[in-house]
Short mmCIF file of C-alpha atoms in Angstrom, two decimals:
data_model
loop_
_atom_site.label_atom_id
_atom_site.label_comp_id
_atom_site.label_asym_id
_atom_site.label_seq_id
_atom_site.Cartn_x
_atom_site.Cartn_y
_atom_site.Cartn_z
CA UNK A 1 -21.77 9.53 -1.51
CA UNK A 2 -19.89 6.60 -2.37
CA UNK A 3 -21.41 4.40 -0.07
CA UNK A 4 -24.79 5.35 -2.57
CA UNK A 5 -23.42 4.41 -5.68
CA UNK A 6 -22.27 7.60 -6.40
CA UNK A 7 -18.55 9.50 -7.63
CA UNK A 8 -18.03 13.05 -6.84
CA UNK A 9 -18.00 13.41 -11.08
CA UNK A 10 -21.02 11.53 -11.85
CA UNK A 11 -22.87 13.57 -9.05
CA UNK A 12 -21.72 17.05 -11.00
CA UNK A 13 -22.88 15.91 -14.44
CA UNK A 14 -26.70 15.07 -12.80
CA UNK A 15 -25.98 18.44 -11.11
CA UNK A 16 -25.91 20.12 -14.60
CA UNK A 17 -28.22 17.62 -16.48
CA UNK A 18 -30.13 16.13 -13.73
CA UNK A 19 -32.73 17.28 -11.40
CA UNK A 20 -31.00 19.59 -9.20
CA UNK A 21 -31.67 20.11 -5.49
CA UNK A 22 -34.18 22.79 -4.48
CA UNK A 23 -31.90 24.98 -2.46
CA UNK A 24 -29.30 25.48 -5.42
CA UNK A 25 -31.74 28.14 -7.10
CA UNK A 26 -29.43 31.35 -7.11
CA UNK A 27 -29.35 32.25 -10.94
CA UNK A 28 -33.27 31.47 -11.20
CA UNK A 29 -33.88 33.32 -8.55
CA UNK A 30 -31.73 36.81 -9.73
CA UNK A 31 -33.20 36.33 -13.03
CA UNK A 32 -37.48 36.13 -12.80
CA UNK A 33 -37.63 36.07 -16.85
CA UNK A 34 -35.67 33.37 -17.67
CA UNK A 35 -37.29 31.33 -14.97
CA UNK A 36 -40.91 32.70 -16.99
CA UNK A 37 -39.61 31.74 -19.90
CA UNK A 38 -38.18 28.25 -19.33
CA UNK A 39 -41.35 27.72 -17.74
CA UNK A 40 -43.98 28.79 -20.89
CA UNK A 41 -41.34 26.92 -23.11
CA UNK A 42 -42.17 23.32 -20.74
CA UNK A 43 -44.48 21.12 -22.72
CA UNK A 44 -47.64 20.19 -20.33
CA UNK A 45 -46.03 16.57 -19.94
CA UNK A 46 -42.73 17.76 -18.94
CA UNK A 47 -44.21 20.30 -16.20
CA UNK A 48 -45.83 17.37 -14.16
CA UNK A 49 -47.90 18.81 -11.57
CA UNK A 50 -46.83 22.37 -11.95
CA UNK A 51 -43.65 22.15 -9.27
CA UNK A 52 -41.18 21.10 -12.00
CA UNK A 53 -41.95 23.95 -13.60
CA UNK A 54 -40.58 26.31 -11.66
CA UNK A 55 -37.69 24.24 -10.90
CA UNK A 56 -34.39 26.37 -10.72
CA UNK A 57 -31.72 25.48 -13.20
CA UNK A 58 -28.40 24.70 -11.54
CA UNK A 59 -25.09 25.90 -13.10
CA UNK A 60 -21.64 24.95 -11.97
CA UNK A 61 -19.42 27.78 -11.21
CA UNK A 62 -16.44 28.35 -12.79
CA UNK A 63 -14.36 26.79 -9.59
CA UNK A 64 -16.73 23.53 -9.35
CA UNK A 65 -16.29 23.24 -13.21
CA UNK A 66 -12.68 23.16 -13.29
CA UNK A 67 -12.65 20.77 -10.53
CA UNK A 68 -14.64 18.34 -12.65
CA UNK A 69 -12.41 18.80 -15.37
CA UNK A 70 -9.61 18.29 -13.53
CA UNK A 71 -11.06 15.30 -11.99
CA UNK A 72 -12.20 13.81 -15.47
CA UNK A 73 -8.33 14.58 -16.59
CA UNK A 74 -6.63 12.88 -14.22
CA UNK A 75 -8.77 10.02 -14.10
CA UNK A 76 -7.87 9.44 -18.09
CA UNK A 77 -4.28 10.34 -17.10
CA UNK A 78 -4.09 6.96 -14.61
CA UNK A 79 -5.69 4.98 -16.80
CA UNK A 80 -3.32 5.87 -19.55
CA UNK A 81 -0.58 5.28 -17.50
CA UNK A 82 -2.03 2.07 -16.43
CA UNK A 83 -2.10 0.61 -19.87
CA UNK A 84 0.90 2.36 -20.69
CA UNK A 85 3.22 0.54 -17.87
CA UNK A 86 1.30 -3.25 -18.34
CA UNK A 87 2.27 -2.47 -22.05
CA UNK A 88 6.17 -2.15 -20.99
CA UNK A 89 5.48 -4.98 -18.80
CA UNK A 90 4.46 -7.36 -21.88
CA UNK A 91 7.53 -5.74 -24.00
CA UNK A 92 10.08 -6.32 -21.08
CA UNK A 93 8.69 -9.92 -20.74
CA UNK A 94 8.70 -11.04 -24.68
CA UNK A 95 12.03 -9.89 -24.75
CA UNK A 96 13.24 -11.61 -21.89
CA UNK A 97 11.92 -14.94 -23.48
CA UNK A 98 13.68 -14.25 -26.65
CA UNK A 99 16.98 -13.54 -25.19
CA UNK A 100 16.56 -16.88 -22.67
CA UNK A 101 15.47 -18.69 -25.74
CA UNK A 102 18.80 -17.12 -28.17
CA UNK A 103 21.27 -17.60 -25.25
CA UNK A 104 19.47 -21.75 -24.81
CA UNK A 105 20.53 -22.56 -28.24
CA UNK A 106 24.25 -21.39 -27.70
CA UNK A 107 24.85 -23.90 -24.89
CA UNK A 108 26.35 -26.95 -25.18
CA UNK A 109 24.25 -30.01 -23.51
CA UNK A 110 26.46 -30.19 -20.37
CA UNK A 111 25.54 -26.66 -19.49
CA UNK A 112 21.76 -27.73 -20.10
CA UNK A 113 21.71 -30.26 -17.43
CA UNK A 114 23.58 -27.94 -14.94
CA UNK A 115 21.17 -25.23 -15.78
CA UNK A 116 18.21 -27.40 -15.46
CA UNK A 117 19.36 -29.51 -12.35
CA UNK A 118 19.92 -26.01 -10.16
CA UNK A 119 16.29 -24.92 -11.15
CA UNK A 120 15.14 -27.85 -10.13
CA UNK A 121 16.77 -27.80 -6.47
CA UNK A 122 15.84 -23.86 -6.69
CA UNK A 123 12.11 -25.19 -6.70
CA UNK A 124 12.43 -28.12 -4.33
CA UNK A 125 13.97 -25.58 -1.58
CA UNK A 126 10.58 -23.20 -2.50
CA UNK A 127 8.47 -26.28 -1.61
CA UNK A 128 10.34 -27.17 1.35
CA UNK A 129 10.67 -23.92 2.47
CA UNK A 130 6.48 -23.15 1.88
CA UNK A 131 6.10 -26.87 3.58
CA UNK A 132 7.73 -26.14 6.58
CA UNK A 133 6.28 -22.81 6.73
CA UNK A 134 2.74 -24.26 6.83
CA UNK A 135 3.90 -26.71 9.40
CA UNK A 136 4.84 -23.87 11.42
CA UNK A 137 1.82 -22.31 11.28
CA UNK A 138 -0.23 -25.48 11.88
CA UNK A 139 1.73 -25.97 14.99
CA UNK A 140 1.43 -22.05 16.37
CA UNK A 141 -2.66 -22.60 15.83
CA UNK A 142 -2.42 -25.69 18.27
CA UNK A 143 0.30 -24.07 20.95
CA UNK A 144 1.20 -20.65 20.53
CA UNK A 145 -0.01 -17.70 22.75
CA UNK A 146 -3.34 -16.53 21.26
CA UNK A 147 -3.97 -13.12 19.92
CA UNK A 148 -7.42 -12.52 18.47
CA UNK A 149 -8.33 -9.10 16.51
CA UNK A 150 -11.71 -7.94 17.58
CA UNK A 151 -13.42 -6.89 14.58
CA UNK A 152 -16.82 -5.89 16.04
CA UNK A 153 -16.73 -2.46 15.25
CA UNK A 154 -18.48 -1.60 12.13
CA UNK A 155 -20.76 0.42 12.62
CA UNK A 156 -17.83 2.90 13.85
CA UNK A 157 -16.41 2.99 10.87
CA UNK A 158 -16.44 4.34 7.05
CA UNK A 159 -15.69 2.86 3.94
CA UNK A 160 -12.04 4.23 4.28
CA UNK A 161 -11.69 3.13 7.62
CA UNK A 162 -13.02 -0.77 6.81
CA UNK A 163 -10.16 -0.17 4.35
CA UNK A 164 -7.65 0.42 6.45
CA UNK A 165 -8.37 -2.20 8.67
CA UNK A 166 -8.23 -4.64 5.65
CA UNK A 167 -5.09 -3.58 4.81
CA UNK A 168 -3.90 -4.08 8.96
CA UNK A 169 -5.08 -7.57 8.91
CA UNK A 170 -2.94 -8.71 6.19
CA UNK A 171 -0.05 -7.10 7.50
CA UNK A 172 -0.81 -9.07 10.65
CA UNK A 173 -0.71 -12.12 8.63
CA UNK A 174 2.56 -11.71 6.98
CA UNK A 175 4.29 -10.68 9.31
CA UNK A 176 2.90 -13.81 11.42
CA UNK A 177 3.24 -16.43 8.36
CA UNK A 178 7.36 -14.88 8.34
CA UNK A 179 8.00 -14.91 11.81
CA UNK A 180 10.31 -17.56 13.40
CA UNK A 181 8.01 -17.99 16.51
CA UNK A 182 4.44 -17.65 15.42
CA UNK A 183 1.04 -16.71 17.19
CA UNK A 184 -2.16 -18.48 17.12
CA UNK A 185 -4.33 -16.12 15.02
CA UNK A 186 -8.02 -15.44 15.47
CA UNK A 187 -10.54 -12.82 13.57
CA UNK A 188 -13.81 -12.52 16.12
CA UNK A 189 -16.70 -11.44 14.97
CA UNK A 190 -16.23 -11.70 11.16
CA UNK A 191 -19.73 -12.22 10.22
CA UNK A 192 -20.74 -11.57 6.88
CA UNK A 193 -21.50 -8.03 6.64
CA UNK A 194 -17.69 -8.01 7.25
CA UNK A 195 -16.89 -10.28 4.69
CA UNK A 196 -18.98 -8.10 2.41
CA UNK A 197 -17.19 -4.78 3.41
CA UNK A 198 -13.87 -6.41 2.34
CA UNK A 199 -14.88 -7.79 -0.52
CA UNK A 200 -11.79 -9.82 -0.79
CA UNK A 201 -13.31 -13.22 1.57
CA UNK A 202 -11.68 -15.42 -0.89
CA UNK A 203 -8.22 -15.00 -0.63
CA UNK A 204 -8.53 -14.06 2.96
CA UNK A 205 -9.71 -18.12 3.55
CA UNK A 206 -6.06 -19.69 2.36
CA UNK A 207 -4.73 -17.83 5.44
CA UNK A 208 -2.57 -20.55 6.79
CA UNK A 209 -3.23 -20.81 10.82
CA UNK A 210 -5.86 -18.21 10.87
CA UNK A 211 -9.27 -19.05 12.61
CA UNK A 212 -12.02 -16.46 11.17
CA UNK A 213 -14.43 -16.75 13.89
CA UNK A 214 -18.14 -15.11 13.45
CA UNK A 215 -19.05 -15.57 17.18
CA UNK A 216 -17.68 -12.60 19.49
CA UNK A 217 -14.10 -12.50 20.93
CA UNK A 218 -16.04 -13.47 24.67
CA UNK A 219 -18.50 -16.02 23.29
CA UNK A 220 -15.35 -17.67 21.40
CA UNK A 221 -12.84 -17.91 24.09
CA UNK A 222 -15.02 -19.27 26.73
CA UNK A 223 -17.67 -21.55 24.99
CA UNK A 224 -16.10 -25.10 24.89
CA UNK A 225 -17.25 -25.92 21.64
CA UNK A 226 -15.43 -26.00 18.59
CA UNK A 227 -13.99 -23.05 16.74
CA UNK A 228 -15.25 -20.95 13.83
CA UNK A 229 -14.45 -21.52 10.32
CA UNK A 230 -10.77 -20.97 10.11
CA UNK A 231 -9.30 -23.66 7.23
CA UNK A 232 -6.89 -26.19 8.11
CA UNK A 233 -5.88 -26.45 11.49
CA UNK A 234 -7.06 -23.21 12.94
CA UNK A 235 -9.51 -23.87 16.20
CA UNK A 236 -10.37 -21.45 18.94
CA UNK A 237 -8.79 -22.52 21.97
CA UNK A 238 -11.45 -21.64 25.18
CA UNK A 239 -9.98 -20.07 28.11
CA UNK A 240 -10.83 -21.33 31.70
CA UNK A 241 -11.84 -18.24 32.94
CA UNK A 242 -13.22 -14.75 31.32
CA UNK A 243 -10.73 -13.23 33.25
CA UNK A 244 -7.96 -14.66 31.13
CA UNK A 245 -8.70 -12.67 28.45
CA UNK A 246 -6.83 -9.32 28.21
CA UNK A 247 -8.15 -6.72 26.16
CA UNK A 248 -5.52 -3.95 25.16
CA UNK A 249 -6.14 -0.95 25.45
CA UNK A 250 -4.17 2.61 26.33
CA UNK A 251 -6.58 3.93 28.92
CA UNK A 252 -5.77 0.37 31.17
CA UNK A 253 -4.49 1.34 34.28
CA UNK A 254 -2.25 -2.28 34.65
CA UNK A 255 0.74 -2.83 32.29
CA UNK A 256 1.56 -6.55 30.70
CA UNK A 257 4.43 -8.27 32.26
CA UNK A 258 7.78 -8.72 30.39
CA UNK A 259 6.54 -11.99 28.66
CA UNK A 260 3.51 -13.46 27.21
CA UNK A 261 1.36 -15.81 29.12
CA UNK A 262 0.43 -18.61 27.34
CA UNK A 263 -2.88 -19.38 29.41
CA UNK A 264 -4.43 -15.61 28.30
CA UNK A 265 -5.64 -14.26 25.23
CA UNK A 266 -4.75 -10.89 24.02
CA UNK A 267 -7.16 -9.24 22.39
CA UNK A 268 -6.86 -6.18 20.00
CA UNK A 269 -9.39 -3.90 18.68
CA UNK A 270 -9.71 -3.40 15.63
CA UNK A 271 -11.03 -0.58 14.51
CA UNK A 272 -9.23 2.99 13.00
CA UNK A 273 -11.04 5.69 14.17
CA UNK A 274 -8.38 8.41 14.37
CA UNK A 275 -9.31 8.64 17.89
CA UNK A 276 -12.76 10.14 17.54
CA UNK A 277 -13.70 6.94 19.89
CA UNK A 278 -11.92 7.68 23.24
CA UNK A 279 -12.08 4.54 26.04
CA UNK A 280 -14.27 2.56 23.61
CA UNK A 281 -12.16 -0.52 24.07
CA UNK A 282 -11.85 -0.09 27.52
CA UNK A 283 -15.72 0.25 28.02
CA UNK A 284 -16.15 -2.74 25.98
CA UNK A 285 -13.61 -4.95 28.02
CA UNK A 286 -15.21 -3.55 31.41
CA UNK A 287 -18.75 -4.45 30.11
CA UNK A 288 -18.02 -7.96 29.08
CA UNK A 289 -16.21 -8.30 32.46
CA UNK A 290 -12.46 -9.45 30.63
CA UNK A 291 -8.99 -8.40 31.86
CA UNK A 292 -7.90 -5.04 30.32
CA UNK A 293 -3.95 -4.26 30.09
CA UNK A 294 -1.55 -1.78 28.25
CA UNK A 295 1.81 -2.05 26.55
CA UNK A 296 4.69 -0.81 28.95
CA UNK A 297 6.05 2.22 27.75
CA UNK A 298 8.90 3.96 29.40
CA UNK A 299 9.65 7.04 29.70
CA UNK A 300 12.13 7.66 27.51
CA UNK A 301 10.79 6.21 25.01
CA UNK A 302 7.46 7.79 25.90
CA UNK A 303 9.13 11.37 25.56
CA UNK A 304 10.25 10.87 21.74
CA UNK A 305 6.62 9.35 20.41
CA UNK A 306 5.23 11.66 18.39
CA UNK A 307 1.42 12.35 18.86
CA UNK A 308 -0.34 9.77 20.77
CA UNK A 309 0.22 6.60 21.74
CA UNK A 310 -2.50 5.13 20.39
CA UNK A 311 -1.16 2.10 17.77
CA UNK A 312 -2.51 0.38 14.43
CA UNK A 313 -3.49 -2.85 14.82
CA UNK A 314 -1.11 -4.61 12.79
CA UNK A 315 1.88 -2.63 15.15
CA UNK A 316 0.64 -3.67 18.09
CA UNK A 317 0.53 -7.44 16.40
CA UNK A 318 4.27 -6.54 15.42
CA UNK A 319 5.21 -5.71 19.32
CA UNK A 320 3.05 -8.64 20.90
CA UNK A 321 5.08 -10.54 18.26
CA UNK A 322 8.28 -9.38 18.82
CA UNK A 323 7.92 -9.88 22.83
CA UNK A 324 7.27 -14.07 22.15
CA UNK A 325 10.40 -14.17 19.82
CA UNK A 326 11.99 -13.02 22.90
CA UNK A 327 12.75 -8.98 22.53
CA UNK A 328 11.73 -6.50 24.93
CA UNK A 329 8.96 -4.37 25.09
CA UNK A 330 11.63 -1.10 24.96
CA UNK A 331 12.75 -2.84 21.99
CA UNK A 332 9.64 -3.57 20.30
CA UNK A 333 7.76 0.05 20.97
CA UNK A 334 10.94 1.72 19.86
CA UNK A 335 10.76 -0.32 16.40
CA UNK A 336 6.85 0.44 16.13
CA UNK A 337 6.62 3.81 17.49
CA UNK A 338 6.67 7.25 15.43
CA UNK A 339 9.42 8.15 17.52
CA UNK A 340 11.54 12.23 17.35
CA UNK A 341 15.46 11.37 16.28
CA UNK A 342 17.57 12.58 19.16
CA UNK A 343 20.86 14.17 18.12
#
């Protein structure tokens, strides 16, 4: 319903006011007269060609009623709360001026200068600190072991899922733009019926290192062209052979070695679909004839995951990340995994 325009509340009210749906005709139907009635009291104009006219009228039940009420309430609630903390937020910050402004005027102009000269080197180490982390990035996009997201899965997903994955990706990025030993980033297939599921393409685009490529992870990775439309540095780097991409995915019968190898490209899929898709990835690496692979998992750790071992995007980012800072993959699944505490 929300994909149509529609809110579970404004669907209710054209429930009660509206035209209601044919099968929803229990009262009319248990009372004859008041159907007779509503009927003779219809002005010729308003009857239409006679099937309006003996319409049923819906009416909420008590239960549905309440719900809508409570849905109405709590709606009003949040948004009084809303304007209720950015109002805090204003009175917190006006008085923070005033006592910085009271406390300016008791110092001497010795104290001044110091105070001014350590904001100043405060935001010179800021801009160094940004610089070289752009320079870092710039550099991973060049050289760095390549991880690409496939994102060609939309129509196996819902709005809440295309969510989800939003919020994945830009966990992948920070924890990429923070790390000490970077990856070379690439979004496949983000076309623009992705761009307008997220809704948020703008900020998404001063993603430092990030390629967002529209062609498909295969056709990217092996056509020798240039890359997609990542800003800045970011360019697909083509493989040499299809073979040296490696799709990940549980149901691979091959583990990945203890390190990364910089001539393949590991490719995640990106989609959430709470498992309702079993082997999809797998089918997908097999038809476009690319490597497939899973994360090692040992036993032990394998006996304390809870559920399945099936992993958000952004944590298997985390562990490919984690393995080319140097950790191992025991380490890395045991910091990613929903694992049981052992006493």
């Amino acid at each position: 319903l929300n994909l149509l325009g529609f809110s579970h509340t404004s669907l209710l009210r054209r429930l009660v006011m509206g035209s209601p749906p044919a099968e929803a005709g229990v009262e009319a139907a248990a009372s004859p007269e008041k159907s007779g009635a509503a009927a003779r009291d219809c002005k010729p104009d308003e009857a239409g060609d006679g099937a309006s006219a003996d319409a049923p009228v819906v009416t909420l039940s008590k239960s549905a009623r309440k719900k809508m009420e409570k849905r109405e309430r709590i709606a009003q609630e949040r948004k009084e709360k809303k304007a209720a903390s950015k109002e805090q937020k204003r009175k917190e910050s006006a008085q923070k001026k005033e006592e910085a402004y009271k406390l300016w005027d008791t110092l001497t102009e010795e104290e001044r200068e110091e105070r001014m000269a350590r904001k100043r080197a405060n935001i010179d180490a800021m801009r160094g600190s940004r610089d070289a982390k752009r320079a870092r990035l710039d550099e991973a996009a060049k050289t760095a072991v390549r991880v690409c997201v496939d994102l060609d899965f939309l129509n196996f997903m819902g709005e809440k899922e295309v969510n989800s994955i939003k919020t994945q990706l830009g966990y992948v990025y920070a924890s990429n733009s923070k790390a000490t030993h970077p990856l070379s980033v690439t979004f496949a297939s983000y076309t623009e019926d992705y761009e307008k599921a997220l809704r948020t393409v703008e900020s998404w685009r001063n993603w430092r290192g990030v390629c967002f490529e529209p062609r498909s992870y295969v056709d990217a990775f092996t056509d020798t062209t240039d890359g997609g439309a990542g800003g800045d540095v970011a360019r697909v780097r083509p493989v040499s052979n299809r073979t040296d991409i490696v799709y990940l995915t549980a149901d691979a019968e091959e583990e990945l070695g203890p390190t990364l190898d910089p001539t393949k490209v590991y490719v995640i899929g990106g989609i959430v679909d709470h498992n309702q898709h079993k082997g999809l990835c797998h089918s997908r690496a097999q038809r476009d004839g690319v490597s497939c692979a899973r994360i090692p998992i040992d036993a032990a750790v394998q006996a304390r995951i809870k559920g399945s071992h099936i992993f958000t995007v952004n944590h298997v980012f985390d562990m490919l990340l984690g393995v080319n800072g140097g950790s191992s993959w025991s380490a890395v699944v045991e910091q990613n995994a929903n694992l049981r505490t052992t006493e």
